[in-house]
Tab-separated table of C-alpha atoms in Angstrom:
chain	number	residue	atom	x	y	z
F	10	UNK	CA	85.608	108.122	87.001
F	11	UNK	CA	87.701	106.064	89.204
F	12	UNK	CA	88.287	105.560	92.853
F	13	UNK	CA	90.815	103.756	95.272
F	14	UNK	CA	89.384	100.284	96.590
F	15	UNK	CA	91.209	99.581	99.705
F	16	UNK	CA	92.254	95.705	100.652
F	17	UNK	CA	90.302	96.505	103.702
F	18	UNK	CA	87.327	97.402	102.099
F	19	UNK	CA	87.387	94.240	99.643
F	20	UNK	CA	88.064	91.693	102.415
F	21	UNK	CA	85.614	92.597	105.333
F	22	UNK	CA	83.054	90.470	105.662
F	23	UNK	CA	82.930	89.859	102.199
F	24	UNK	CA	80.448	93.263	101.408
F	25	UNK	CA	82.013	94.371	98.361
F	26	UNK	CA	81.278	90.841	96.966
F	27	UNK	CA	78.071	90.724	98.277
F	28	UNK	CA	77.676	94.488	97.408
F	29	UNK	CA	78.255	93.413	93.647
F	30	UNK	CA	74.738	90.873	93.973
F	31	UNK	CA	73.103	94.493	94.607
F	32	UNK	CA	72.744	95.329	90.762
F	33	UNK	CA	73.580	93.367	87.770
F	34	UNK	CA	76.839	95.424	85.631
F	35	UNK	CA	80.501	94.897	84.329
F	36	UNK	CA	82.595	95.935	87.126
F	37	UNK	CA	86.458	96.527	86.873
F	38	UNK	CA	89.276	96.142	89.126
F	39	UNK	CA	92.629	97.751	88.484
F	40	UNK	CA	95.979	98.386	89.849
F	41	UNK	CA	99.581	98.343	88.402
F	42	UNK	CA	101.879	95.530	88.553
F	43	UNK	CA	103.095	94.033	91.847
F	44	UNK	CA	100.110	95.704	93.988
F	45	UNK	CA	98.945	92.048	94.450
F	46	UNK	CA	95.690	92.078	92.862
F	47	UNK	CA	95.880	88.404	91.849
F	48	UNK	CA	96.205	87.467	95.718
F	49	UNK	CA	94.219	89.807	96.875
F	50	UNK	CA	90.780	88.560	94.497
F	51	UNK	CA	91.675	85.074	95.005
F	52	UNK	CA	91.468	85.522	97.918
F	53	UNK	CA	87.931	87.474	98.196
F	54	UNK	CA	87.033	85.055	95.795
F	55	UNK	CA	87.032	81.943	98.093
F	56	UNK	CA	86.219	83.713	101.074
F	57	UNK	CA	83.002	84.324	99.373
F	58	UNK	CA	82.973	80.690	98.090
F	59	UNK	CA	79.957	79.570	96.192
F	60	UNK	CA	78.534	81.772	93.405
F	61	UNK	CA	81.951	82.969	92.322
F	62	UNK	CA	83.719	81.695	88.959
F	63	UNK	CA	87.627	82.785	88.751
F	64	UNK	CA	89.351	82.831	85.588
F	65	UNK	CA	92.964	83.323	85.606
F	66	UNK	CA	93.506	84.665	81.656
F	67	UNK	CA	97.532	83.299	80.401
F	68	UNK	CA	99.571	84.972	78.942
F	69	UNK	CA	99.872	82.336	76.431
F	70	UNK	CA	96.687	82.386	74.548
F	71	UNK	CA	96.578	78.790	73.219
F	72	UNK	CA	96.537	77.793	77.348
F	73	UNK	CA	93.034	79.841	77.569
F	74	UNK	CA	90.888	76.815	76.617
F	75	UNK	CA	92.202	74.723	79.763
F	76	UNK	CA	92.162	78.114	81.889
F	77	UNK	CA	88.271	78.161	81.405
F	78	UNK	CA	88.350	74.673	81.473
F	79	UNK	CA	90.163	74.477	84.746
F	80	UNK	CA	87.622	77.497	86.124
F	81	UNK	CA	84.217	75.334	85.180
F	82	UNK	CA	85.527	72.413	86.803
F	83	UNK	CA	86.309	73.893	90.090
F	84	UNK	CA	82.919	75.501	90.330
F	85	UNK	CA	80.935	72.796	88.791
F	86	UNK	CA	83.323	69.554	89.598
F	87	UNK	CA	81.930	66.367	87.884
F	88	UNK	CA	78.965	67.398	86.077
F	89	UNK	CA	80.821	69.552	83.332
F	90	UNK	CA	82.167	66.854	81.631
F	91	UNK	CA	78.723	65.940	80.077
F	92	UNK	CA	78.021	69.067	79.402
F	93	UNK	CA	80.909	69.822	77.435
F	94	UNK	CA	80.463	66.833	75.317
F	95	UNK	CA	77.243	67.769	74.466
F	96	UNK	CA	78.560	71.456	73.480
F	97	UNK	CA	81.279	69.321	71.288
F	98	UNK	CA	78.521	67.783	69.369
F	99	UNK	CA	77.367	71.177	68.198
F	100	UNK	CA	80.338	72.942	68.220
F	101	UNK	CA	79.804	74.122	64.301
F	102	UNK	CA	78.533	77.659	64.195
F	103	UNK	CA	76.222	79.445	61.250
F	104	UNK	CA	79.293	79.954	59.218
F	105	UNK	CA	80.898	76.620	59.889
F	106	UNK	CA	83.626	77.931	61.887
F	107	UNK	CA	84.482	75.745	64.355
F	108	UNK	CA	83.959	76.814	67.967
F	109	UNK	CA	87.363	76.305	70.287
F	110	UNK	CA	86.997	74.784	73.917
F	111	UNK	CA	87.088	78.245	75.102
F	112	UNK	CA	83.958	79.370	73.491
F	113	UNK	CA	82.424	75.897	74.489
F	114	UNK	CA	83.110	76.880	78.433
F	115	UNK	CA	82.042	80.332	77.889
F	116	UNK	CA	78.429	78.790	76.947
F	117	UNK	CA	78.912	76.510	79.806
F	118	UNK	CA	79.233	79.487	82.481
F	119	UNK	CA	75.862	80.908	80.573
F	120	UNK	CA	73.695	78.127	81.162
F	121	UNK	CA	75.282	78.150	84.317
F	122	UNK	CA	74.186	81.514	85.190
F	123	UNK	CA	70.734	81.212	84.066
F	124	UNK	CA	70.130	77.744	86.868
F	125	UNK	CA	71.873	79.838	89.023
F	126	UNK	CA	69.402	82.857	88.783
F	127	UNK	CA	66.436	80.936	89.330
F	128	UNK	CA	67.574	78.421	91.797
F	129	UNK	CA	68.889	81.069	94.483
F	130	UNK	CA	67.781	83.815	92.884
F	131	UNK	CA	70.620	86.241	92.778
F	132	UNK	CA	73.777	86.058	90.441
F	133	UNK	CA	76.708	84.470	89.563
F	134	UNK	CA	79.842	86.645	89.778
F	135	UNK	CA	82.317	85.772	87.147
F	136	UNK	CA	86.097	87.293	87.412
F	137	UNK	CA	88.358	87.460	84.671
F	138	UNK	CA	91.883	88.545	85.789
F	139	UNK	CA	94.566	89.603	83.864
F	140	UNK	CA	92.456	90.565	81.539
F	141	UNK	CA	95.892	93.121	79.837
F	142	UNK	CA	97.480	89.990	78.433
F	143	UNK	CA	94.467	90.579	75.659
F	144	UNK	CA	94.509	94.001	75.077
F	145	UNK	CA	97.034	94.149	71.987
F	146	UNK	CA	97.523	90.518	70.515
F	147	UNK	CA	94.149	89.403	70.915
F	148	UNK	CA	91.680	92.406	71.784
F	149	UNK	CA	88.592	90.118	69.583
F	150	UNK	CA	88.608	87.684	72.591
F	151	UNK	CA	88.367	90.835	75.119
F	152	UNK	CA	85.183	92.189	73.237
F	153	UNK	CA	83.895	88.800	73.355
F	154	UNK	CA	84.362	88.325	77.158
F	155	UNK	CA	82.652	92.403	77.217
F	156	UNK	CA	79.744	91.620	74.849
F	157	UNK	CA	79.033	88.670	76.694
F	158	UNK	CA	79.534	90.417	79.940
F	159	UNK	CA	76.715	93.082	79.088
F	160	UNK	CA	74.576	90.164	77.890
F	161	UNK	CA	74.648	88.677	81.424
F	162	UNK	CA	73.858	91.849	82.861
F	163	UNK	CA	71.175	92.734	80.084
F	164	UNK	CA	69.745	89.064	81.150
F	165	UNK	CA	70.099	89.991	85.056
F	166	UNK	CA	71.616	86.692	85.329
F	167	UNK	CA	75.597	87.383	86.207
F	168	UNK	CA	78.139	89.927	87.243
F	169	UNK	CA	81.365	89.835	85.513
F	170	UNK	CA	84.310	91.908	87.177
F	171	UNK	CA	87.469	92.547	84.965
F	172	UNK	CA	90.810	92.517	86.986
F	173	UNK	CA	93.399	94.935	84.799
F	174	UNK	CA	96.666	96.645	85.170
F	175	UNK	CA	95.229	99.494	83.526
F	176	UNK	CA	91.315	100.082	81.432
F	177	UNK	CA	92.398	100.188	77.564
F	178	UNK	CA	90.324	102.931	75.894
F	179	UNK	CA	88.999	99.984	73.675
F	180	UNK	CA	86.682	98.464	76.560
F	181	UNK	CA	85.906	102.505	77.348
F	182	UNK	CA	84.528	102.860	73.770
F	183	UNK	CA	82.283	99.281	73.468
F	184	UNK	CA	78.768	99.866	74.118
F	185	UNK	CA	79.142	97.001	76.701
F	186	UNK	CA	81.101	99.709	78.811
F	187	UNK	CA	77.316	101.345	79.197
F	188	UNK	CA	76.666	98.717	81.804
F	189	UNK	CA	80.296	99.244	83.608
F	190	UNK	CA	79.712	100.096	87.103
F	191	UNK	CA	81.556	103.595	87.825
F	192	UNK	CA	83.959	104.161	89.630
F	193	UNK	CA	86.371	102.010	88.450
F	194	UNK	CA	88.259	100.160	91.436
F	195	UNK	CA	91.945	100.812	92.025
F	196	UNK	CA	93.681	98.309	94.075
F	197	UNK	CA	97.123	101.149	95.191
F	198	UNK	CA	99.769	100.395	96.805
F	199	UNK	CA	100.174	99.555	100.834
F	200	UNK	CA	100.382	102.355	102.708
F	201	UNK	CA	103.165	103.312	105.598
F	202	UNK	CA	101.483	101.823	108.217
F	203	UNK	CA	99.676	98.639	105.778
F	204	UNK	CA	103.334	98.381	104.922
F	205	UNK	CA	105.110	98.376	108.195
F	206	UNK	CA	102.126	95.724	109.343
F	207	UNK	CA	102.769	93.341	106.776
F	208	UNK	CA	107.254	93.416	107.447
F	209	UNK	CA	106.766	93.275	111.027
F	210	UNK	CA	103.802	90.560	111.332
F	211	UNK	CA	104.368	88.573	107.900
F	212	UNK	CA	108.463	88.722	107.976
F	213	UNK	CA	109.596	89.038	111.326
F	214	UNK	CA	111.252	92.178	110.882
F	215	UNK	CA	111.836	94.986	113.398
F	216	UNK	CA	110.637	97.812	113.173
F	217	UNK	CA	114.125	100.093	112.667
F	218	UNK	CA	115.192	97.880	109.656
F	219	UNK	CA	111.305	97.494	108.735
F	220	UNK	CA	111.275	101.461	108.312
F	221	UNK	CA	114.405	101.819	106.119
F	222	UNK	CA	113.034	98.584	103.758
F	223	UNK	CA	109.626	101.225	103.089
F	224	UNK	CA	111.883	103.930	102.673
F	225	UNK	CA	113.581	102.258	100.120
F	226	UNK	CA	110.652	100.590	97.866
F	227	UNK	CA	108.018	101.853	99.255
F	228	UNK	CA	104.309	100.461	99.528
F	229	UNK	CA	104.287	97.967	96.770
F	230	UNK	CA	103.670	94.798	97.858
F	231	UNK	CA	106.069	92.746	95.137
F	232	UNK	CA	109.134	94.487	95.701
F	233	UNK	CA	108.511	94.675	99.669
F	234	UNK	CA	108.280	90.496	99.327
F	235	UNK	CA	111.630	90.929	97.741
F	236	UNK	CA	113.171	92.948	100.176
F	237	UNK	CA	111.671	90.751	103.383
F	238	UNK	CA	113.452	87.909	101.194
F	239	UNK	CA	116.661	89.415	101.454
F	240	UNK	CA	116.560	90.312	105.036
F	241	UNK	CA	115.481	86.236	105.834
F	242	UNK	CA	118.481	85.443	104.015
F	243	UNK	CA	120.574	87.214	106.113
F	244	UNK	CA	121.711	90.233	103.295
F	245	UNK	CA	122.795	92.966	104.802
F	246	UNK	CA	120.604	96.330	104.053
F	247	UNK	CA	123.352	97.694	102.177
F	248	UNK	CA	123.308	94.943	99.805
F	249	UNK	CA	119.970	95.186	99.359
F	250	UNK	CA	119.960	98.779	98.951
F	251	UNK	CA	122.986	98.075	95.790
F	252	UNK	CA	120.755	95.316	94.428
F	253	UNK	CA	117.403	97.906	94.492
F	254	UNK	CA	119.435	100.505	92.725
F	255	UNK	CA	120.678	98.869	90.025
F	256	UNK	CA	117.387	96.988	89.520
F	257	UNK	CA	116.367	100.590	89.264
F	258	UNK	CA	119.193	101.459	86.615
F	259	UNK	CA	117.951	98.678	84.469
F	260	UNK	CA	114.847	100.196	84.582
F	261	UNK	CA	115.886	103.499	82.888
F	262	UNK	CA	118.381	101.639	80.555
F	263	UNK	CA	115.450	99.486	79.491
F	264	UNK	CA	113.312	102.823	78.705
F	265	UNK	CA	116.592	104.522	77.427
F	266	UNK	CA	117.036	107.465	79.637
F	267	UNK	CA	120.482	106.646	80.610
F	268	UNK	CA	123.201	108.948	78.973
F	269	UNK	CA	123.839	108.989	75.571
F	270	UNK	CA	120.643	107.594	75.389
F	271	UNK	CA	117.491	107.911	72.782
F	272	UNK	CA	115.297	109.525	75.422
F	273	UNK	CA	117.748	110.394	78.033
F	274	UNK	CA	116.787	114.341	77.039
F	275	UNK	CA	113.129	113.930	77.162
F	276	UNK	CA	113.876	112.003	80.491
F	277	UNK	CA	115.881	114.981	82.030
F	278	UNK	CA	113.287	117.309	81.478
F	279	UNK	CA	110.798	115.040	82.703
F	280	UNK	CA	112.428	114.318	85.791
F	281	UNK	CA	112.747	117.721	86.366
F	282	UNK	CA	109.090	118.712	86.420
F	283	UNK	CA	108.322	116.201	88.702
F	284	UNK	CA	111.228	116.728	91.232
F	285	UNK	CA	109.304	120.614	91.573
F	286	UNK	CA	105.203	119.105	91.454
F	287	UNK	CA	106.046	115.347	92.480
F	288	UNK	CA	103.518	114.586	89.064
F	289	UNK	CA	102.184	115.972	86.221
F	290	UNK	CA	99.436	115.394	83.849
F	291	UNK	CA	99.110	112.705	81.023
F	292	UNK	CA	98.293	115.231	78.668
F	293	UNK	CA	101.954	117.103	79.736
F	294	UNK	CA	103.306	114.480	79.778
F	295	UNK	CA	102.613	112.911	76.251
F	296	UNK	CA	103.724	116.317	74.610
F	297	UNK	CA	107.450	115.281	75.625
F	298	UNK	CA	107.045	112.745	73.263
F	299	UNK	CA	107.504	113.030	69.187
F	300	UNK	CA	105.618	110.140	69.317
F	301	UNK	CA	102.777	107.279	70.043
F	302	UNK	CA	105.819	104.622	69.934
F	303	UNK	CA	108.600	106.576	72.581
F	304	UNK	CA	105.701	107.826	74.838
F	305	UNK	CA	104.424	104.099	75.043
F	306	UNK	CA	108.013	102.464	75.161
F	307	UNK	CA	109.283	105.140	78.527
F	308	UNK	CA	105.806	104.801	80.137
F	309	UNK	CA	106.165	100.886	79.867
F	310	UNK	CA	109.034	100.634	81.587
F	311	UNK	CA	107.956	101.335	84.902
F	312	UNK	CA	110.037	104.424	85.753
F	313	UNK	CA	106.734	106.490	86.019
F	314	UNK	CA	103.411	105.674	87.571
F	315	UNK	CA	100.729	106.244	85.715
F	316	UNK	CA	97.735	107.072	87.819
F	317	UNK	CA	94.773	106.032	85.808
F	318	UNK	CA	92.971	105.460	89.056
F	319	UNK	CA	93.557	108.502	91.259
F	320	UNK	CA	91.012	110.773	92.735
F	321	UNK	CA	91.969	113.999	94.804
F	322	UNK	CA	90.039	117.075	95.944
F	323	UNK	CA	90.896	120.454	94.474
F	324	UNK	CA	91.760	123.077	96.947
F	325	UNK	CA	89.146	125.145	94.731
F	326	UNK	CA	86.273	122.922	94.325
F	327	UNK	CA	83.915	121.491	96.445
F	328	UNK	CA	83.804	118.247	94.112
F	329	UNK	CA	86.299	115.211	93.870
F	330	UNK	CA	87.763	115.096	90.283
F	331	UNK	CA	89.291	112.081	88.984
F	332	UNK	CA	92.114	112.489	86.321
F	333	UNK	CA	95.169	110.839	85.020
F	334	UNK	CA	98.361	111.842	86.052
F	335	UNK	CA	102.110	110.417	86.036
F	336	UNK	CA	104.636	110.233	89.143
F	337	UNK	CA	107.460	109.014	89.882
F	338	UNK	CA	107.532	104.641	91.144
F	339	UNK	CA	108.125	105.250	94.425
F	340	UNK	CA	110.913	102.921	94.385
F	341	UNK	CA	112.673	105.553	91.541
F	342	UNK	CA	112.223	108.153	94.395
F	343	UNK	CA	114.226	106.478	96.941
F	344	UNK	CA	117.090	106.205	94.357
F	345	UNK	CA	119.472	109.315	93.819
F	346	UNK	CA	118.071	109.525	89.934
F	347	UNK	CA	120.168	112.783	89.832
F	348	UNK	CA	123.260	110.263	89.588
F	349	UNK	CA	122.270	108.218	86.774
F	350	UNK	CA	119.847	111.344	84.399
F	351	UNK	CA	121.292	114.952	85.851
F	352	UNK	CA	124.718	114.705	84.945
């Protein structure tokens, strides 16, 4: 099951922190790209201030040993360094393999977590974010970070919350997921008004040209920073609404649904559906699809939205259902896509 997490809700007066030191669990955070989840937990994350470890995970995997190392000695400053060294002594496991840095710090933020326990007697919270950058070239170090997440909670000695663009089945199917806290959190978009707030206070922007910016991208937060950019630099809104749209035909040339081609059929049809229902199901939307490779390579391209997070309540039923369903970006909505796919 998963459920929207508003920015509200994880800022004020730090209780969804302090609402995580309630139970001990595996807790995940998603939202797609440019929602500003990064800046948004960082930003929980030192509000709440002691008790929290935050671990940015690279992209580049052989920079994760001085990402860990980099989180242990913010939260620990000059008493690590022993520690470490002593870990380097014994860093020879039963088969002789020898243990990298990463590992080291990961035993490190145990032992942590156990002093922690006793000497205030409630948990660490430990935040990996960005955890996607793992799921396909190195998904071992992502059931690592999951086994050793349950063992924390197992222990009762430390929370670990996952930040994600999206929840790979693989963490889904791990018996660690047993001790995932459900729902999942969604950090969505901004809304109108979230949106208008942030041009108009953050920017400077009036409120006429503030409207036709949300209009035009809509509520996510990355591409309404590059919008507020152009309007400080003194770009006209027609400029900005040429540079949005062929941003936007990149998009469906990278996922080749222009004309002429691979998937500019399957795109038609697609579009089509959701210009009637506004989305569709993931299920619907797969059988478009020949196959595994095309469905991943047009969803991947951010044309669509894939709504792994939503929850909505069926005019029939009493209960709130949470399924997966695909929309348009809002940003592809405010672009005439009849122009570039209905020809």
């Amino acid at each position: 099951m998963y459920t929207s997490f508003t920015r509200a809700d994880l800022l004020k007066d730090k209780k969804s922190w302090n609402a995580l030191k309630k139970f001990y669990s595996l807790n995940v955070i998603c939202g797609e790209h440019g929602t500003g989840k990064t800046t948004l937990i960082r930003r929980a994350a030192n509000e709440v201030g002691t008790g929290v470890i935050y671990i940015d995970i690279p992209s580049y995997i052989n920079e994760l040993d001085e990402a860990f190392g980099k989180a242990i000695n913010y939260a620990f400053g000059e008493h690590v360094p022993l520690t470490i060294q002593l870990l380097e002594k014994t860093a020879i496991n039963d088969n002789h393999h020898r243990v990298s840095k990463w590992e080291m710090a990961l035993r490190t933020i145990n032992q942590a977590s156990t002093k922690y326990r006793k000497r205030y007697n409630k948990p660490l919270v430990i935040v990996y974010d960005n955890i996607n950058t793992l799921f396909h070239n190195h998904p071992e170090i992502l059931d690592i970070l999951q086994d050793n997440a349950k063992r924390g909670a197992d222990n009762g000695e430390c929370i670990t919350v996952f930040v994600s663009s999206e929840v790979p089945r693989r963490m889904e199917l791990r018996s660690a997921w047993s001790r995932a806290q459900i729902p999942v959190m969604e950090i969505c978009d901004l809304n109108e008004q979230e949106s208008m707030d942030y041009l108009i206070a953050k920017h400077k922007i009036n409120e006429e040209e503030a409207k036709k910016m949300y209009n035009l991208v809509g509520g996510r937060l990355l591409e309404l920073q590059t919008v507020a950019d152009c309007f400080r630099n003194k770009q006209t809104f027609e400029v900005t609404k040429g540079q949005v749209f062929s941003m936007v035909k990149k998009r469906l040339y990278s996922a080749k649904l222009l004309k002429d081609q691979q998937h500019h059929e399957i795109g038609k049809s697609i579009i089509q559906d959701l210009l009637k229902s506004e989305e569709i199901d993931i299920v619907i939307f797969r059988k478009f699809f020949k196959d595994e490779k095309s469905f991943s390579e047009v969803l991947g391209e951010n044309v669509f939205a894939y709504h792994q997070c939503i929850t909505r309540q069926r005019k029939q039923s009493r209960f709130n259902q949470s399924q997966w369903h695909i929309s348009f970006e809002k940003i592809m909505i405010c672009s005439d896509l009849n122009s570039y796919l209905l020809p």
